[in-house]
Every structure is written in C-alpha cells, then in structure tokens.
Coordinates of C-alpha atoms (C1' of nucleotides) in Angstrom, one line a residue:
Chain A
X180 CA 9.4 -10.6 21.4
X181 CA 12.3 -11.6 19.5
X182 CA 14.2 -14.6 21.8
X183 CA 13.2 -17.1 23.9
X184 CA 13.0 -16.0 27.0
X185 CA 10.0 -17.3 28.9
X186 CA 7.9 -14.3 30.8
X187 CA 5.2 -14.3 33.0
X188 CA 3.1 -13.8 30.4
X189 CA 3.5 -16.3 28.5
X190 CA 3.4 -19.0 31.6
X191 CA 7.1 -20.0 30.5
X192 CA 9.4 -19.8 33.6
X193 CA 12.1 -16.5 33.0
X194 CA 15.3 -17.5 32.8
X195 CA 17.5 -19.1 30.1
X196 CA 16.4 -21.5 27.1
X197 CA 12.9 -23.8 27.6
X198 CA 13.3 -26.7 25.4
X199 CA 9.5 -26.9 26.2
X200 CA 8.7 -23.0 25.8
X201 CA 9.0 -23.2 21.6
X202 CA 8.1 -25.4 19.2
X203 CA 10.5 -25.3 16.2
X204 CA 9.3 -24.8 12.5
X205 CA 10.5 -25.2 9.1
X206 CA 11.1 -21.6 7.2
X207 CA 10.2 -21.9 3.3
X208 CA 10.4 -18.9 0.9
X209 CA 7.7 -19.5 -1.9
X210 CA 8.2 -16.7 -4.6
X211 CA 5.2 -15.2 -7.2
X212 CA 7.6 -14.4 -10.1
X213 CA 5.7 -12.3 -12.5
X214 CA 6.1 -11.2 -15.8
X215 CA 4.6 -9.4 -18.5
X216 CA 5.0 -10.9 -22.5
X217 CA 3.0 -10.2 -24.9
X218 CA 0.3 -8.3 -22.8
X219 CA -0.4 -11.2 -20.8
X220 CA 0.4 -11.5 -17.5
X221 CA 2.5 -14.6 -16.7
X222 CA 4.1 -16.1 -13.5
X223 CA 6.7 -19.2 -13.3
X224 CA 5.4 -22.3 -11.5
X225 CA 7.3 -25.6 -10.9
X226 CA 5.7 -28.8 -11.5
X227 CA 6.0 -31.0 -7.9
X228 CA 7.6 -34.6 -8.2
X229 CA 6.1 -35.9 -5.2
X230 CA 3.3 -36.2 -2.7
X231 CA 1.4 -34.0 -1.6
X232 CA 0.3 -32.6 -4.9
X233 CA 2.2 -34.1 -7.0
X234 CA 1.4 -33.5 -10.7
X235 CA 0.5 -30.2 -9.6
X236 CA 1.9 -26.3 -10.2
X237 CA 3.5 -24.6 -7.3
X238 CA 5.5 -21.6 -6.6
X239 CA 9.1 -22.0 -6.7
X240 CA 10.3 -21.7 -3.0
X241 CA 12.7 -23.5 -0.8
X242 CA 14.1 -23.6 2.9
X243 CA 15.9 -21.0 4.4
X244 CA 19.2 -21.9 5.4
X245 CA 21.0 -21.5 9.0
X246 CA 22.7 -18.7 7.9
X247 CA 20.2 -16.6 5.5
X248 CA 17.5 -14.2 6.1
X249 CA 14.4 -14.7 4.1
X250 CA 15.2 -12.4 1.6
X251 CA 18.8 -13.6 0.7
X252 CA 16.9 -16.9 0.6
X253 CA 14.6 -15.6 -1.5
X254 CA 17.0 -13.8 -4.2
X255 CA 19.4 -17.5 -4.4
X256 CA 16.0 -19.1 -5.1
X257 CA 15.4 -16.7 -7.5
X258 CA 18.7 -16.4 -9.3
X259 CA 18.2 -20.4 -9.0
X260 CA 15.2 -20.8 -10.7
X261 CA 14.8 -18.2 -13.0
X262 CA 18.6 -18.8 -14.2
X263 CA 19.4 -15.2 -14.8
X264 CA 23.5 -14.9 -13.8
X265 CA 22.2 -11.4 -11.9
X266 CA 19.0 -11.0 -9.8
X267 CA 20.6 -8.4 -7.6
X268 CA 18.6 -5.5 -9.9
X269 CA 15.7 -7.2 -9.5
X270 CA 12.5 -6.0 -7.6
X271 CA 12.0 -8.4 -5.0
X272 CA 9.5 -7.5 -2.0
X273 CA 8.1 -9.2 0.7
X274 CA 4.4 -9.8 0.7
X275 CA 3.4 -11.9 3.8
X276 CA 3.9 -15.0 5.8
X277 CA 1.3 -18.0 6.1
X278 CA 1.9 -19.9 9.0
X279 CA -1.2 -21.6 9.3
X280 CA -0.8 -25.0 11.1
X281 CA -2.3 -27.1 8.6
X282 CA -1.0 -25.4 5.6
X283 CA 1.6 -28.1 4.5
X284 CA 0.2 -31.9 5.8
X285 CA 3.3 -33.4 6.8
X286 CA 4.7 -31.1 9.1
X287 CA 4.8 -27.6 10.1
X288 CA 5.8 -25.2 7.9
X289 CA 6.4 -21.2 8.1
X290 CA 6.9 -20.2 4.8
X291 CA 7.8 -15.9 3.8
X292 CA 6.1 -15.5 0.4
X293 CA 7.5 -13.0 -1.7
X294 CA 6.7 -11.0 -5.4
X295 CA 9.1 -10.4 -7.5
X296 CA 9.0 -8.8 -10.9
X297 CA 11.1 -8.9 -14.1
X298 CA 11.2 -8.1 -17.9
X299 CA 12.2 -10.0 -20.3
X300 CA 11.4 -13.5 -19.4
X301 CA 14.6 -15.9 -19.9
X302 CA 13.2 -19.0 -21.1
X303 CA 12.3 -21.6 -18.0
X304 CA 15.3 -23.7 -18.1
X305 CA 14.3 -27.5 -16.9
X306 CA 14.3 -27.8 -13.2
X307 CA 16.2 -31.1 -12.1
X308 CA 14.8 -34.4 -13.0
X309 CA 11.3 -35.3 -12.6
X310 CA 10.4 -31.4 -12.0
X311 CA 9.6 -28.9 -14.8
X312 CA 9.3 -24.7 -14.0
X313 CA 7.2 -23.1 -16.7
X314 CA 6.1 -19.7 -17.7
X315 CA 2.4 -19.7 -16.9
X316 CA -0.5 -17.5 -17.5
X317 CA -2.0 -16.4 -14.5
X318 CA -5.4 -16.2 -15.7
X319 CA -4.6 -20.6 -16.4
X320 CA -2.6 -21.0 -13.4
X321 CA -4.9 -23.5 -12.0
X322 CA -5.6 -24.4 -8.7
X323 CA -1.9 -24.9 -6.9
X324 CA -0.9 -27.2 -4.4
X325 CA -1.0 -25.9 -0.7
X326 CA -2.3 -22.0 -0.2
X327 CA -0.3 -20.8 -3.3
X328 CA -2.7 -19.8 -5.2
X329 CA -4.1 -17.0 -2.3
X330 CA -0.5 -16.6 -2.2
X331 CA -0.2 -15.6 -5.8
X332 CA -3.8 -13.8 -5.7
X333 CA -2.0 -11.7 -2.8
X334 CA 1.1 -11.4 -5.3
X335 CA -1.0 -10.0 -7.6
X336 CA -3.2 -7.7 -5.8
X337 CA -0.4 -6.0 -4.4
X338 CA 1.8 -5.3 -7.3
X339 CA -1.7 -3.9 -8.6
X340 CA -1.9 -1.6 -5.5
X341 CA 2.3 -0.8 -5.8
X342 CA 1.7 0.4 -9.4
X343 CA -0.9 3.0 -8.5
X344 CA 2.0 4.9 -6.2
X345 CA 5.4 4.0 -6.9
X346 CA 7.7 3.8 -10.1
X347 CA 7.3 -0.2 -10.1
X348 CA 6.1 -0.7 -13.6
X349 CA 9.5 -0.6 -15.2
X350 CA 10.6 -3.2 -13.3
X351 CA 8.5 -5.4 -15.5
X352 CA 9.8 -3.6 -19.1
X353 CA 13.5 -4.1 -20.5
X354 CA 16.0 -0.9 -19.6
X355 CA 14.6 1.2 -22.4
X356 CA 11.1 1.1 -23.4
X357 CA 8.0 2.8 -25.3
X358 CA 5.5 4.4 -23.1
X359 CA 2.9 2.1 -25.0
X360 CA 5.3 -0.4 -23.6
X361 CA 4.8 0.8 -19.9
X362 CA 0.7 1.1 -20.6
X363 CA 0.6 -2.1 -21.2
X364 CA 2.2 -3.3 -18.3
X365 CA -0.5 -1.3 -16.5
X366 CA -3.2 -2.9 -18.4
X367 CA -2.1 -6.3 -17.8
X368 CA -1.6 -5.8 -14.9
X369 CA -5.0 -3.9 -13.9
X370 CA -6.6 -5.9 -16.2
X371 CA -8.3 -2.4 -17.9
X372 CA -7.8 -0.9 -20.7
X373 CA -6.3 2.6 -20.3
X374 CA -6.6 6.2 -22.4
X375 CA -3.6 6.4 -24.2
X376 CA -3.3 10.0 -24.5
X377 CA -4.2 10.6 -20.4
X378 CA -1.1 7.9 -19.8
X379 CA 1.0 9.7 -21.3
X380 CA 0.1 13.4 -19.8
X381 CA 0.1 11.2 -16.0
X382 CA 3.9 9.7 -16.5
X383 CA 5.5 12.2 -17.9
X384 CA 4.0 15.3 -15.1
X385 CA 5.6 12.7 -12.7
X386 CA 9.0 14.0 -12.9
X387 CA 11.6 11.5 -12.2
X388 CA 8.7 9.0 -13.2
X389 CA 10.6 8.1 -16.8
X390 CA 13.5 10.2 -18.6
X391 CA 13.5 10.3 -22.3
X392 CA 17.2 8.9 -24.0
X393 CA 18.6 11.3 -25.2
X394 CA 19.7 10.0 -28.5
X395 CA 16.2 10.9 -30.2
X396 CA 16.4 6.9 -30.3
X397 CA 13.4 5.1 -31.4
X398 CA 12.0 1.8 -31.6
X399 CA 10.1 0.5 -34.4
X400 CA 8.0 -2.9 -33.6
X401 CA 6.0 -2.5 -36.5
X402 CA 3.5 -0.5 -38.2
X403 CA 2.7 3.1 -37.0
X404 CA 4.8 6.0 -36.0
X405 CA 8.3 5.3 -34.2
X406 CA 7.6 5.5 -30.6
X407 CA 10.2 7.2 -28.5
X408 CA 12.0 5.3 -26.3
X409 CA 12.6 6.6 -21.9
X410 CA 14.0 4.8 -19.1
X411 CA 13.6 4.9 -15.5
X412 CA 14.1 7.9 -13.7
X413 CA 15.5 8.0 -10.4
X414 CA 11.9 8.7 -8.4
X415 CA 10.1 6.2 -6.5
X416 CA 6.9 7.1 -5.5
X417 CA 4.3 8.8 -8.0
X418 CA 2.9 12.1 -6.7
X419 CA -0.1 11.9 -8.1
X420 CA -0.7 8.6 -7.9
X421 CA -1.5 6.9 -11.0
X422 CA -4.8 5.1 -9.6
X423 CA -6.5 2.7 -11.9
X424 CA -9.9 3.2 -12.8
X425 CA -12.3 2.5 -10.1
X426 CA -15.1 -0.3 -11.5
X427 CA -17.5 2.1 -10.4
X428 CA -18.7 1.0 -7.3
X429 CA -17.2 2.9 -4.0
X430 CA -16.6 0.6 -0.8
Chain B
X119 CA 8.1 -23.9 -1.5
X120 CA 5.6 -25.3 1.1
X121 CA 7.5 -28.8 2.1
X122 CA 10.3 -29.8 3.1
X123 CA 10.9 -32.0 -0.5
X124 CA 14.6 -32.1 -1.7
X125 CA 14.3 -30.4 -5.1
X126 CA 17.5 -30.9 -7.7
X127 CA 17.7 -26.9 -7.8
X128 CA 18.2 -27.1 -4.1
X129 CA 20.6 -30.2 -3.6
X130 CA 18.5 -32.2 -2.0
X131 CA 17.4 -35.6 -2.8
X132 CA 14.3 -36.1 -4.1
X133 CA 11.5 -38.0 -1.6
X134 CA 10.6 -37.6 1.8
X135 CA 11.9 -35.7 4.6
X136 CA 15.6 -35.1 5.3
X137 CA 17.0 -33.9 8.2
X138 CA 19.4 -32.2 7.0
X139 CA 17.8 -30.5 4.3
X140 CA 16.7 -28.2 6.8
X141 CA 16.9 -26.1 10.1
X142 CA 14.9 -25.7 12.6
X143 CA 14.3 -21.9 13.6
X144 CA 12.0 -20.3 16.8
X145 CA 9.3 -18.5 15.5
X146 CA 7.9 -15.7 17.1
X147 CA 5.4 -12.8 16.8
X148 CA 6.1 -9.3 17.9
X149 CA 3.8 -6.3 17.9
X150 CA 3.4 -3.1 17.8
X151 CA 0.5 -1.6 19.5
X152 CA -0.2 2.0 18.8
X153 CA -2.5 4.2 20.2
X154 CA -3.3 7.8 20.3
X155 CA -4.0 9.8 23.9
X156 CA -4.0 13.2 24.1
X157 CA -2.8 14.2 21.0
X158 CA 0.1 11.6 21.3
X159 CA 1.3 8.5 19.6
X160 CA 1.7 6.0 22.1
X161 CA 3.5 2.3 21.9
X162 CA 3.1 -0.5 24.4
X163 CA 6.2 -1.7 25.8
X164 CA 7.7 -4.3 27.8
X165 CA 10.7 -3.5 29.7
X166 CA 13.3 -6.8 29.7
X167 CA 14.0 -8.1 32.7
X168 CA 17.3 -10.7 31.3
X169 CA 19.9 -10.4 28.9
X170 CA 20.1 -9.9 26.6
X171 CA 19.3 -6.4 26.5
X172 CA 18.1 -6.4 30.4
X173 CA 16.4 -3.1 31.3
X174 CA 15.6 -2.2 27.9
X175 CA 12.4 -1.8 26.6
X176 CA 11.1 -4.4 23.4
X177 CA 7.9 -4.9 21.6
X178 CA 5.8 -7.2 23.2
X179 CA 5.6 -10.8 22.1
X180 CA 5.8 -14.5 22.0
X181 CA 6.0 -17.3 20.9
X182 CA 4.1 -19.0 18.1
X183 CA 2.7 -22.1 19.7
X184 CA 2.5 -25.4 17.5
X185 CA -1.2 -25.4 16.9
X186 CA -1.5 -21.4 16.5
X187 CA -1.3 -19.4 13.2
X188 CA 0.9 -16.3 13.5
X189 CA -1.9 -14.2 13.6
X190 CA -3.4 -16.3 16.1
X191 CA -0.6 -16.1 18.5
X192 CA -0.3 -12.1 17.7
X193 CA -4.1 -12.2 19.2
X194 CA -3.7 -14.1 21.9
X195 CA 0.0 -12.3 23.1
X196 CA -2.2 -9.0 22.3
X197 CA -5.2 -9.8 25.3
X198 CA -2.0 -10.8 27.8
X199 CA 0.0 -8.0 27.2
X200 CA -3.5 -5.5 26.9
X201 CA -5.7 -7.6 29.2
X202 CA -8.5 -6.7 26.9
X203 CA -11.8 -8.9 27.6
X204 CA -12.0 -9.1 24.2
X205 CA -9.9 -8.1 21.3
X206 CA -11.4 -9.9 18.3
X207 CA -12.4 -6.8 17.3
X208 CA -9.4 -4.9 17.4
X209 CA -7.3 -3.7 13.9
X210 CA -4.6 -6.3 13.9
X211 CA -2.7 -6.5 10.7
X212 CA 0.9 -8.3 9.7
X213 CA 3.6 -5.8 8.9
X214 CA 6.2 -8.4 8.1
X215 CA 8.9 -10.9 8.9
X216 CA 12.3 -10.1 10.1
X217 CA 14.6 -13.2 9.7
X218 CA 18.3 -11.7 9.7
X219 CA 20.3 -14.4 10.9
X220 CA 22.0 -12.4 14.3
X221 CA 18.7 -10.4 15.3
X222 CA 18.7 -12.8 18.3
X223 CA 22.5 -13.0 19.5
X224 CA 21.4 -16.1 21.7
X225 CA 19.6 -18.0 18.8
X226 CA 17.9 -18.4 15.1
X227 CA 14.9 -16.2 15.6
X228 CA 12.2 -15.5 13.0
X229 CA 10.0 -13.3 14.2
X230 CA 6.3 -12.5 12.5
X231 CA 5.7 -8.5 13.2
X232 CA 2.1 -6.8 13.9
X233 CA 0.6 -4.1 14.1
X234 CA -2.2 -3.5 16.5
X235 CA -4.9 -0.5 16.7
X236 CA -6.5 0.7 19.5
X237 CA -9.1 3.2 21.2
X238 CA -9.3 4.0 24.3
X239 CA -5.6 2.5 25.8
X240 CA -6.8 0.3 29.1
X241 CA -4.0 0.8 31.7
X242 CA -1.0 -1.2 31.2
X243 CA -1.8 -3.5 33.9
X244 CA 1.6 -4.7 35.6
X245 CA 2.9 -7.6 33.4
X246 CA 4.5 -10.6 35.8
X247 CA 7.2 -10.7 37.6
X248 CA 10.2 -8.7 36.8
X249 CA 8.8 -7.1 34.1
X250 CA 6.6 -4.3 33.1
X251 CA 4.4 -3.3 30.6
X252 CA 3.6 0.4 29.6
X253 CA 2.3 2.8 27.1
X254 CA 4.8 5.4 26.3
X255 CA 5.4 7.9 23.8
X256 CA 6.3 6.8 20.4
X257 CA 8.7 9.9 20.2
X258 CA 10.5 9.1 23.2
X259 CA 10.3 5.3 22.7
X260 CA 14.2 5.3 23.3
X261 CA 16.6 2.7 21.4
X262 CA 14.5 -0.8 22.3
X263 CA 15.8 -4.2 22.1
X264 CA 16.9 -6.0 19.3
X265 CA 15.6 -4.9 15.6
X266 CA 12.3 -3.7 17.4
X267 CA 13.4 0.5 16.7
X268 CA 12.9 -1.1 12.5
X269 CA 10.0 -2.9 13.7
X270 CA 8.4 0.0 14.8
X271 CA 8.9 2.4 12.5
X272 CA 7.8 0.1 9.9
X273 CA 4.7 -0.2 11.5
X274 CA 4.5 3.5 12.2
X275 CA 4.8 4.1 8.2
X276 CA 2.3 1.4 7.7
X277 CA 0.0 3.2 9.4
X278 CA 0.6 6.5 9.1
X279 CA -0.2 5.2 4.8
X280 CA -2.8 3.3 5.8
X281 CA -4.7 6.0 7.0
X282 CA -4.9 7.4 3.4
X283 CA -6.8 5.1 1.6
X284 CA -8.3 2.8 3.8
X285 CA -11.1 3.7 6.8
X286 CA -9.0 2.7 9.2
X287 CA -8.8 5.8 11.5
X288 CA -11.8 5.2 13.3
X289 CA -10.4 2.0 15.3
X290 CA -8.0 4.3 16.9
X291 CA -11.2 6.0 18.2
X292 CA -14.0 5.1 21.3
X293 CA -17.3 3.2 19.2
X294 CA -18.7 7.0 18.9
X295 CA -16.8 9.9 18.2
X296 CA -16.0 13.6 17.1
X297 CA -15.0 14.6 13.7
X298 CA -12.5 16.6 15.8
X299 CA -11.1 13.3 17.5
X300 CA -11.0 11.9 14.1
X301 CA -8.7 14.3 12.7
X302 CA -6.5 14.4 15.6
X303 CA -5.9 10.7 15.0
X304 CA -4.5 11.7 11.5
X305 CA -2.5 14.8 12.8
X306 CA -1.0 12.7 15.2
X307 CA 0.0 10.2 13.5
X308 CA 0.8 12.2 10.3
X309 CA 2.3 14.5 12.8
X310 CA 1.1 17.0 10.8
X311 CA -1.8 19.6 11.6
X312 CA -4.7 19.5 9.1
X313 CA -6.9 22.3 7.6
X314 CA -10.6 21.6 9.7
X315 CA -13.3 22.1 7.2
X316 CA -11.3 20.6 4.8
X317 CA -10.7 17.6 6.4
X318 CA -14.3 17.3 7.5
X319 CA -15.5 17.9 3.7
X320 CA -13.5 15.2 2.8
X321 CA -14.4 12.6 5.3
X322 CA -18.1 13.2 4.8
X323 CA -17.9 13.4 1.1
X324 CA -16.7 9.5 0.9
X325 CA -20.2 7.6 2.0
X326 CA -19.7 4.6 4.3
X327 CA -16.6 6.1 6.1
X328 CA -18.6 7.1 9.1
X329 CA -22.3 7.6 9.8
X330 CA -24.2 9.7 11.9
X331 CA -25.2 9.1 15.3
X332 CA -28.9 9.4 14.6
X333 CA -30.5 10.6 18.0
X334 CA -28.5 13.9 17.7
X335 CA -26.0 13.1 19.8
X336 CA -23.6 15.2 21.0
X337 CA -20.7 15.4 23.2
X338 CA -19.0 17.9 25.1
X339 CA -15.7 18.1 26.3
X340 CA -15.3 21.3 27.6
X341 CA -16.1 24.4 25.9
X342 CA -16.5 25.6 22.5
X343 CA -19.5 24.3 20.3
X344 CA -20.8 20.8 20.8
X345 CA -20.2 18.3 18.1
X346 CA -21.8 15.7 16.6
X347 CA -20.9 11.9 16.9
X348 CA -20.4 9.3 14.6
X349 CA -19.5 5.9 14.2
X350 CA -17.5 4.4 11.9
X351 CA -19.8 3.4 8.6
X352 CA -19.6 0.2 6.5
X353 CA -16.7 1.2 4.0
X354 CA -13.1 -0.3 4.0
X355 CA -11.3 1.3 1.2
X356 CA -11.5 5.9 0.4
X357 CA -12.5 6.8 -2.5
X358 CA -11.1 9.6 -2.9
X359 CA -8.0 8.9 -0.7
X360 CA -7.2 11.6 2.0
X361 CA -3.5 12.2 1.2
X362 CA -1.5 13.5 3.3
X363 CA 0.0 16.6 3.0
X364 CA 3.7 16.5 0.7
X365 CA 6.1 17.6 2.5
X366 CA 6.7 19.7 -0.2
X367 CA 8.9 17.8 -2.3
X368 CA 8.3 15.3 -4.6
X369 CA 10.2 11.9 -4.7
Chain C
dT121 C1' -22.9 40.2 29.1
dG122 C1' -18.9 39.7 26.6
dA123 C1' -14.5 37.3 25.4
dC124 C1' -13.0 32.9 24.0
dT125 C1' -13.3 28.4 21.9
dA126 C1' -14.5 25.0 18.9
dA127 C1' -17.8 23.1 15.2
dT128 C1' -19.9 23.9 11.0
dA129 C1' -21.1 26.3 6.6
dG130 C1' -19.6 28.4 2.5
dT131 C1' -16.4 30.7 -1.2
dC132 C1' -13.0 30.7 -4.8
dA133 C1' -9.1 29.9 -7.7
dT134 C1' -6.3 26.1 -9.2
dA135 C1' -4.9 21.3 -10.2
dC136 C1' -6.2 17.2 -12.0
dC137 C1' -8.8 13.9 -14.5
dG138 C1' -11.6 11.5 -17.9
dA139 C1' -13.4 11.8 -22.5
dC140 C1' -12.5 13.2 -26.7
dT141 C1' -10.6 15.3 -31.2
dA142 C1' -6.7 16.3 -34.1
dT143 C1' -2.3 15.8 -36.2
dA144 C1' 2.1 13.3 -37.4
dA145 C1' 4.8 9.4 -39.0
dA146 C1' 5.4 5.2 -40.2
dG147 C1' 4.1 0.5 -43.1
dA148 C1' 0.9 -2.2 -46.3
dG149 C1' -1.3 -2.9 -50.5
dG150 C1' -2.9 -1.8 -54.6
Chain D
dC293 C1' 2.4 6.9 -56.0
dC294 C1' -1.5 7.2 -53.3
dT295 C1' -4.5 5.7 -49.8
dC296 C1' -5.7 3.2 -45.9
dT297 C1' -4.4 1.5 -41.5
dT298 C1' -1.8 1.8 -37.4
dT299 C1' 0.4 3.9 -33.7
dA300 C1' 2.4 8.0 -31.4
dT301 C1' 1.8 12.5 -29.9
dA302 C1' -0.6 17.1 -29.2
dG303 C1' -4.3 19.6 -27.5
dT304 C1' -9.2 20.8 -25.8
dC305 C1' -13.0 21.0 -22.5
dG306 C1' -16.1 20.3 -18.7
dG307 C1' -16.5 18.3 -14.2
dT308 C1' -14.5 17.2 -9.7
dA309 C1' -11.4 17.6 -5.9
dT310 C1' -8.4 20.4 -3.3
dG311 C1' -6.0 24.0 -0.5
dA312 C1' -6.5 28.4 1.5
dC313 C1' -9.8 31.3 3.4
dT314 C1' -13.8 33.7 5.6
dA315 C1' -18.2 33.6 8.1
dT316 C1' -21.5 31.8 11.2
dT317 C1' -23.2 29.1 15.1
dA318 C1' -23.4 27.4 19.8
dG319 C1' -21.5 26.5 23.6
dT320 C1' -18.2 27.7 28.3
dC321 C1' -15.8 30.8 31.3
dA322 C1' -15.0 35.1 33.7

DNA sequence: TGACTAATAGTCATACCGACTATAAAGAGG
DNA sequence: CCTCTTTATAGTCGGTATGACTATTAGTCA
C-alpha cells in the first residue's frame, strides 16, 4: 500500500486522509562507507556530540529532506561527509531499513541504511565543532551507538556476497589498477587469502570483467616485476562467479 | 544517522530536537506475495476502491503502526490480506525502500517493500468493502498503482536469484513434496524449463536441502510413475548454487 | 495387453577449479 | 656484477560439476 487510504482491512474508515490512521516517523539515512588502504578494511565513523551515546562512533547519516528520496539523501550525505567535490561515480546501494520502535530512545526513527564503496580515501576532513569523522578499521570499530554496528555487519556481509557475482571490486581500487591490486580488495574484503595465479585465470576469462590499458603502462610500487596495469570493463555481473572459498563446512 | 541531532555538516544546531530539522513522512509496508499454481506465477492483489488510481490493482499493504517494526507490520498486513491462521512460518523477506518524493501524488510516502512466499495459495477471501483481493497471474498483472509494477519486479528478480543459492524453493511448496513440484517452482519462476535428472542430481547432491520422507511415501497425481516425497532439510545456503541457465550471453 | 507418462538411473565429454610448479622482471645488498 | 628476494605471469594436472543424452522402472488409461 503506498497512501493513506484507510481499507477495511486495516479497520481505518475508506475515504480521504485519517489523522488517526498513521503515525508519522522521522526518515534517517545512515551510510557504511567502506574503504580498502593498505589491505585493511576501513569504514568512516563520526564521533556523536550528544546524548544518547555521546562519545561514541556512529555511522554518518542524516534526515531525509521533504523533497529527497533516500538515495539523493544518501549521496548529499555522502558528498557531505566524505568531502569529495563528485560522489555521482560512486557505488552507492541500498542495504536495508531498521525500523524497529526502540531503535533510537527519544523518538521514532525509520532510518534507510546504505553501503557505499570508494578508493582512494580523501582524508576525513573535521566534521563541525564538537564532532570528529574518522577513517576506522572495521575489525576496531567498536561497539556503535544505536543498531549500527548490525548495520555495518550487514554492510559488510553484503559487499562480501556482491563481490562473488558482480564487477564491484573496482569500485574500491583507483581508475587504473594492478590485479594484485584488485586481489587484495578481495582478501580484505573476504578476509582469506587467495591463489594468486587462480585470480588471475578467474578475472581475466570474465570478459568485460577488467580491460588491460593499452599503453603497455605499468606500475611499479616497489620491489618485484612491473605489474600491468587494467581498468574496469563495461560488464557487471561475473559469469562464473568468483565465489570465495567456502570455510569448509556446507549449510 | 539514528536521531534527530542537528549536526554542523547538516545545518542544524547542535542539542535536542528541532522541529524543523526535520519532516514528518507516512510510512508504510507493501508486499508482494508470490505464489506458484499450476505451473504459474501468481501475485496477490488488491484492487483500489478511491483515487487515486480507483479500479486499479496495487500491492497489498499498510501502514506501519507506532509500536510495530516494518517487518512486523509486513506480518501482520500479510494474515489480513491471506487470512492465514498462522503465518510466522511463512518466507517473508524485505526487498527495499522506495522514498521518491511524488510516488504518492496525495502525500510524502515511504513505503518498506516485502516479499512474501507461499505454498498452497488459500483463496483470496473477499477483502472489505469496496475492495477485493485476488491472486492473479504475475504475467498479466497489468500496469498497478503507483511504483508497485517496480515493486514487483524487484521482488520477482529477488526471487527468481534467490532461488540459486539459497534453499528457499521449498516454501513455495506443501510441507511434503515431489522433486517434480520442486523443479516446477524454479521453471516457473525462472520461466525457464530445466533438464530433469539434472536438476534432481543437483538438488540431492547438496545435503540438507531436502530429506526424504522416510516411510516411503509417495504420491500420485495422476499417471506416470509415483514419486517420492520430501521435505525441505536443515540447510539455508547451496553449495554448489543451482544457476540458472544464461541466457546465452554474458553481461 | 499395449501405448503413454512421469520418475529415476546412468553415461560421457567438457568446463572449471584448486593446488602446485616454473619462468620472468624488477630491486637490494654485498 | 652477481645473487637473493620479491612480485608478476605462464602453465600443468587431477578432481568435481555440468549440460546433453540414453535407458530403465512403475504406474495410468484405453
């Protein structure tokens, strides 16, 4: 049902507006920016100011306003707390609402959680006064304030599913990258080491997967052979799916 | 963002609550309730009886009542609309929230979206007054209210990739059931038709996805060979997953 | 009894995967 | 300059899963 029009059904008498048939709610966005750096997996957390919780890490989030959808709340929230002058290429997706009565004690709140993933990390920028947004590691990420740490647990679990079947890991790696670049994201993100050797074979029979540049360009980070350097391709889903090593145990 | 705290990155002053910090929107649940009879993908609908969009068919719904999670309400709306005794059981899983700003031309709507699984489809039962409630085919499920034609295909993809890795299947199916019934849950929902022995290889080969019916059970629906029942087993997740055929192409 | 139907069993060539070995191309350090 | 280390890349090999088939079994219907 989309409007308020009491039915039968619902014991609401059918006609025009009920003041009585609907309660109204607060809509937040709360946002699990991740990020891979330096093989760790890392997500940005604002410290709160005030009661409830204050002293402790949350996800960035904010109201949606009158005249926004969640997700155009979600990418000005974004843009707003990351900094970054243009979030528009950015891999935002919507992971769930938690609407649970008592998850905020003041009042009632609705809040659309989103993940969203990027590269290079621009440094945190201070929030306003009295609030900080860091780069955390999400192993550290202590306990948050409200439900946002099942919210960034959720985050988590299903960029780890997204990365089995679609082209999603170079979201998190710069526009041109090393394929030892893209394993790690994987191995961050699974948390599992990975055969180098079988990567490579998996990504590039994907076609459309990654695209070598052209230029013979290569990068060199340090020791070791030059690693060639590929960009994203234009597919989006992996056929076969890249699935991460199964812990043993079937379920 | 869980509260309603003015943050400096939003505008707000910092403290308590301030009324205009925020706006108060409806929230709502919708669902879509599948089921599969005779070979045939059905959806329950509710035909409108006001504007707007009188006479049209729409998801059925309601509203999210002050002391109800969303997935409560999407329960509760499920045994009115179904008038199931008891639907605890029942697949119900959020699909997600559609907040554009003029999905409801009358007001702000947010509206929490569902999909529901079920077996054996109970008939509709005659909603209230001026309104109906029936099972018709997803196919033919003309243009409905609102964003509910998005709504419903989302949750038909949801599904449909469900299916593939996860043992859901069998709660489109009676407690007991034929392999045979099994795969025409997938066909139909896959619309696609699936190799028999094959598809039986692979359900048995992944333990805990069904089990047995010990006392050799059979059933017979009319003529051919009798087959043997099973119910659903202990497993969530497929290992292997039963992909679905590629169309051919690869994206 | 003899089609016809549907369930179940089995075959076979191919694709894919995990584990592993081998080679190439760089830097570091003596 | 030579060797060791490091990382990228190439290739091998056996096991498993898969799609496309064929064969057999056990019922109903005429």
């Amino acid at each position: 049902m989309t409007a308020p029009v009491g039915r039968a059904s619902n014991g609401h008498a059918p006609g025009g507006y009920d003041k009585h048939a609907y309660e109204p709610f607060a809509v937040t966005v709360d946002l699990a920016v991740l990020t891979v750096r330096d093989g760790v997996l890392q997500v940005l957390l604002v410290e709160r100011g005030h009661e409830p919780y204050a002293g402790h890490w949350a996800l960035p989030g904010g109201f949606v306003l009158p005249h926004e959808s969640a997700e155009t709340a979600a990418r000005r929230e974004l843009a707003e707390e990351t900094g970054l002058k243009d979030v528009s290429e950015l891999h935002l997706e919507q992971l769930r609402t938690y609407s649970e009565p008592d998850r905020d004690p003041r009042m009632r709140v609705v809040s659309v959680a989103f993940a969203a993933l990027l590269p290079h990390p621009p440094e945190p920028h201070g929030g306003g006064d009295a609030v900080q947004a860091r780069w955390l590691p999400y192993d550290t990420a202590g306990p948050l304030a409200f439900d946002h740490d099942r919210i960034l647990a959720d985050a988590h679990e299903r960029v780890g599913a997204k990365l089995e079947y679609t082209c999603l890991a170079p979201s998190f790696c710069p526009p041109e990258f090393t394929l030892g670049e893209l394993q790690q994201v994987y191995e961050t993100v699974w948390g599992t080491p990975l055969d180098r050797p079988n990567f490579r074979r998996k990504v590039l029979a994907t076609p459309g997967f990654v695209e070598p540049v052209p230029g013979a360009a290569r990068l060199t980070g340090g020791r070791g052979k030059p690693a060639a350097l590929y960009r994203a391709g234009g597919a989006t889903t992996l056929h076969p799916p890249l699935l991460r090593p199964t812990p043993e145990g079937r379920s």
